[in-house]
Amino acid sequence: MTTLQSSTHKFQKNQWLEAVKTAGCGLALALGLHTFVAEVRYIPSESMTPTLQVGDRLIIEKLSYRIYAPQRRDIVVFKAPPKLEAQHFHGTLIKRIVGIPGDVVAVEQGRVYVNGEAITEPYVHTPANYSYGPVTIPSDQYFVLGDNRTHSYDSHFWGFLPRQNIIGRTIFRFTPLQHLQVF
């Protein structure tokens, strides 16, 4: 093998090594962003209509809840809480936070009451056709409801959402294009 052939062979080996390193770093970066910063989700059901429609694609942000607690009205994605896991549901859901730790929540005559006051909910599709509570939300727990109250499997069925089950909050809808929205 001549010196020129040897140099060319080493150069080709280095190109492959650099390509593998670059791909590995890119994959590690993508997985890190997905795991700790943000991820894309889609809406599979009508439980959040009219705010979110079936098929909408969202960006879920994961960093802010490491700094501050979830707030009322946040739309959150979460892992199934213990009562749902006991029913063999192991997926994720998306709902709106209605009550935070320490709140007293009740649902009466289609209205949601937090700490004795009816809350304004312009995003609700159909008022609730059930009564619930009043209940006091324990520490590190949240009360979540779908915006389509009569067609949402939420806290009024399965109870409180543990803080550690929250994956992140919805910050942006990017498809369909005619529904672009920042939350």
Short mmCIF file of C-alpha atoms in Angstrom, two decimals:
data_model
loop_
_atom_site.label_atom_id
_atom_site.label_comp_id
_atom_site.label_asym_id
_atom_site.label_seq_id
_atom_site.Cartn_x
_atom_site.Cartn_y
_atom_site.Cartn_z
CA MET A 1 0.00 0.00 0.00
CA THR A 2 1.41 3.38 -0.95
CA THR A 3 1.55 6.33 1.39
CA LEU A 4 -1.23 8.04 -0.57
CA GLN A 5 -3.47 4.95 -0.33
CA SER A 6 -2.73 4.66 3.40
CA SER A 7 -3.63 8.34 3.98
CA THR A 8 -6.86 7.97 1.99
CA HIS A 9 -7.79 4.85 3.99
CA LYS A 10 -7.19 6.65 7.32
CA PHE A 11 -9.20 9.67 6.10
CA GLN A 12 -12.16 7.43 5.19
CA LYS A 13 -12.00 5.72 8.61
CA ASN A 14 -11.95 9.13 10.31
CA GLN A 15 -14.97 10.29 8.29
CA TRP A 16 -16.99 7.27 9.45
CA LEU A 17 -15.88 7.75 13.04
CA GLU A 18 -16.83 11.43 12.93
CA ALA A 19 -20.20 10.60 11.35
CA VAL A 20 -20.94 8.06 14.11
CA LYS A 21 -19.87 10.56 16.81
CA THR A 22 -22.04 13.29 15.28
CA ALA A 23 -25.06 10.99 15.01
CA GLY A 24 -24.54 9.79 18.59
CA CYS A 25 -24.32 13.34 19.92
CA GLY A 26 -27.40 14.35 17.93
CA LEU A 27 -29.36 11.39 19.28
CA ALA A 28 -28.24 12.12 22.87
CA LEU A 29 -29.23 15.78 22.47
CA ALA A 30 -32.65 14.89 21.03
CA LEU A 31 -33.34 12.37 23.79
CA GLY A 32 -32.21 14.86 26.42
CA LEU A 33 -34.48 17.58 25.04
CA HIS A 34 -37.41 15.16 24.86
CA THR A 35 -36.82 13.83 28.36
CA PHE A 36 -36.14 17.08 30.22
CA VAL A 37 -37.25 20.10 28.15
CA ALA A 38 -40.20 19.58 25.78
CA GLU A 39 -42.05 17.05 23.70
CA VAL A 40 -44.76 16.90 21.07
CA ARG A 41 -48.17 15.37 21.87
CA TYR A 42 -51.40 14.95 19.94
CA ILE A 43 -55.00 15.04 21.15
CA PRO A 44 -56.70 11.61 20.82
CA SER A 45 -60.15 12.41 22.28
CA GLU A 46 -62.82 15.08 22.63
CA SER A 47 -62.36 15.55 26.39
CA MET A 48 -60.72 18.98 25.94
CA THR A 49 -63.02 20.44 23.25
CA PRO A 50 -63.50 23.19 22.33
CA THR A 51 -60.04 24.29 23.54
CA LEU A 52 -58.27 21.36 21.88
CA GLN A 53 -59.60 19.31 18.99
CA VAL A 54 -58.97 15.67 18.12
CA GLY A 55 -55.73 15.52 16.12
CA ASP A 56 -54.28 18.82 17.37
CA ARG A 57 -50.52 18.68 17.93
CA LEU A 58 -49.07 20.43 20.94
CA ILE A 59 -45.73 21.27 22.48
CA ILE A 60 -45.55 20.25 26.13
CA GLU A 61 -42.97 22.13 28.18
CA LYS A 62 -41.34 20.27 31.10
CA LEU A 63 -38.93 22.73 32.75
CA SER A 64 -41.13 25.31 34.47
CA TYR A 65 -42.63 22.88 36.99
CA ARG A 66 -39.13 22.19 38.29
CA ILE A 67 -39.07 25.87 39.34
CA TYR A 68 -42.67 26.61 40.34
CA ALA A 69 -45.85 24.69 41.13
CA PRO A 70 -48.59 24.02 38.58
CA GLN A 71 -51.32 26.67 38.58
CA ARG A 72 -55.07 26.72 38.14
CA ARG A 73 -56.08 26.80 34.46
CA ASP A 74 -52.82 25.18 33.26
CA ILE A 75 -53.46 22.47 30.69
CA VAL A 76 -51.25 19.56 31.73
CA VAL A 77 -50.19 16.20 30.36
CA PHE A 78 -49.77 13.51 33.00
CA LYS A 79 -49.19 9.84 33.57
CA ALA A 80 -52.21 7.87 34.72
CA PRO A 81 -52.74 8.25 38.48
CA PRO A 82 -52.90 5.18 40.76
CA LYS A 83 -56.68 4.66 40.47
CA LEU A 84 -56.42 4.54 36.67
CA GLU A 85 -53.43 2.21 36.77
CA ALA A 86 -55.48 -0.10 38.99
CA GLN A 87 -58.01 -0.16 36.11
CA HIS A 88 -55.16 -1.19 33.74
CA PHE A 89 -54.83 2.24 32.13
CA HIS A 90 -51.15 3.07 31.80
CA GLY A 91 -51.15 5.86 29.23
CA THR A 92 -51.10 9.64 29.48
CA LEU A 93 -53.94 12.12 29.63
CA ILE A 94 -54.39 15.85 29.15
CA LYS A 95 -56.69 17.96 31.32
CA ARG A 96 -57.01 21.43 32.85
CA ILE A 97 -56.03 22.09 36.47
CA VAL A 98 -59.08 23.38 38.34
CA GLY A 99 -57.90 22.98 41.93
CA ILE A 100 -54.48 23.14 43.59
CA PRO A 101 -53.35 21.80 46.99
CA GLY A 102 -55.47 23.18 49.82
CA ASP A 103 -58.39 24.26 47.60
CA VAL A 104 -61.93 23.10 48.33
CA VAL A 105 -63.58 22.06 45.05
CA ALA A 106 -67.23 21.33 44.36
CA VAL A 107 -69.36 20.94 41.23
CA GLU A 108 -73.03 21.90 41.54
CA GLN A 109 -75.67 22.64 38.89
CA GLY A 110 -73.09 22.76 36.11
CA ARG A 111 -70.77 25.20 37.89
CA VAL A 112 -67.35 24.55 39.44
CA TYR A 113 -66.72 26.15 42.81
CA VAL A 114 -63.24 26.68 44.20
CA ASN A 115 -63.05 27.78 47.82
CA GLY A 116 -66.77 28.58 47.78
CA GLU A 117 -66.71 30.81 44.68
CA ALA A 118 -67.98 29.88 41.22
CA ILE A 119 -65.12 30.17 38.76
CA THR A 120 -65.42 31.72 35.31
CA GLU A 121 -64.73 29.14 32.62
CA PRO A 122 -65.16 30.55 29.10
CA TYR A 123 -63.35 27.47 27.73
CA VAL A 124 -65.97 24.93 28.87
CA HIS A 125 -67.80 23.13 26.04
CA THR A 126 -70.80 21.88 28.00
CA PRO A 127 -71.44 22.47 31.70
CA ALA A 128 -71.06 19.48 33.99
CA ASN A 129 -74.19 17.36 34.34
CA TYR A 130 -73.07 15.93 37.68
CA SER A 131 -72.49 17.01 41.27
CA TYR A 132 -69.22 16.48 43.08
CA GLY A 133 -67.77 17.34 46.47
CA PRO A 134 -67.00 19.52 48.19
CA VAL A 135 -63.54 18.01 48.68
CA THR A 136 -60.31 19.48 49.99
CA ILE A 137 -57.31 18.81 47.76
CA PRO A 138 -54.40 17.25 49.71
CA SER A 139 -50.84 18.55 49.50
CA ASP A 140 -48.96 17.56 46.33
CA GLN A 141 -52.26 16.69 44.61
CA TYR A 142 -54.33 18.47 41.94
CA PHE A 143 -57.91 18.36 40.72
CA VAL A 144 -58.17 18.24 36.92
CA LEU A 145 -61.16 18.37 34.60
CA GLY A 146 -61.61 18.19 30.84
CA ASP A 147 -63.11 21.26 29.15
CA ASN A 148 -65.80 19.00 27.66
CA ARG A 149 -67.18 18.26 31.13
CA THR A 150 -69.81 15.72 30.13
CA HIS A 151 -67.35 13.66 28.04
CA SER A 152 -64.18 13.64 30.12
CA TYR A 153 -62.76 10.89 32.30
CA ASP A 154 -61.14 13.11 34.92
CA SER A 155 -60.74 13.83 38.65
CA HIS A 156 -64.47 13.72 39.32
CA PHE A 157 -64.27 9.99 38.42
CA TRP A 158 -60.84 8.89 39.64
CA GLY A 159 -59.81 11.46 42.25
CA PHE A 160 -56.75 13.61 42.68
CA LEU A 161 -53.73 13.84 40.40
CA PRO A 162 -50.40 13.36 42.24
CA ARG A 163 -47.86 16.11 41.49
CA GLN A 164 -45.20 13.55 40.50
CA ASN A 165 -47.46 12.27 37.68
CA ILE A 166 -47.46 15.61 35.85
CA ILE A 167 -45.20 15.48 32.79
CA GLY A 168 -45.56 19.10 31.71
CA ARG A 169 -47.83 21.89 30.60
CA THR A 170 -49.18 22.77 27.18
CA ILE A 171 -47.51 25.88 25.78
CA PHE A 172 -48.23 25.83 22.04
CA ARG A 173 -50.57 24.26 19.45
CA PHE A 174 -48.84 24.07 16.07
CA THR A 175 -51.23 22.00 13.96
CA PRO A 176 -53.56 22.38 12.32
CA LEU A 177 -52.09 25.66 11.08
CA GLN A 178 -55.41 27.51 11.25
CA HIS A 179 -55.50 26.80 15.02
CA LEU A 180 -51.98 28.03 15.96
CA GLN A 181 -52.13 29.14 19.58
CA VAL A 182 -49.87 29.98 22.49
CA PHE A 183 -51.26 28.92 25.89
#
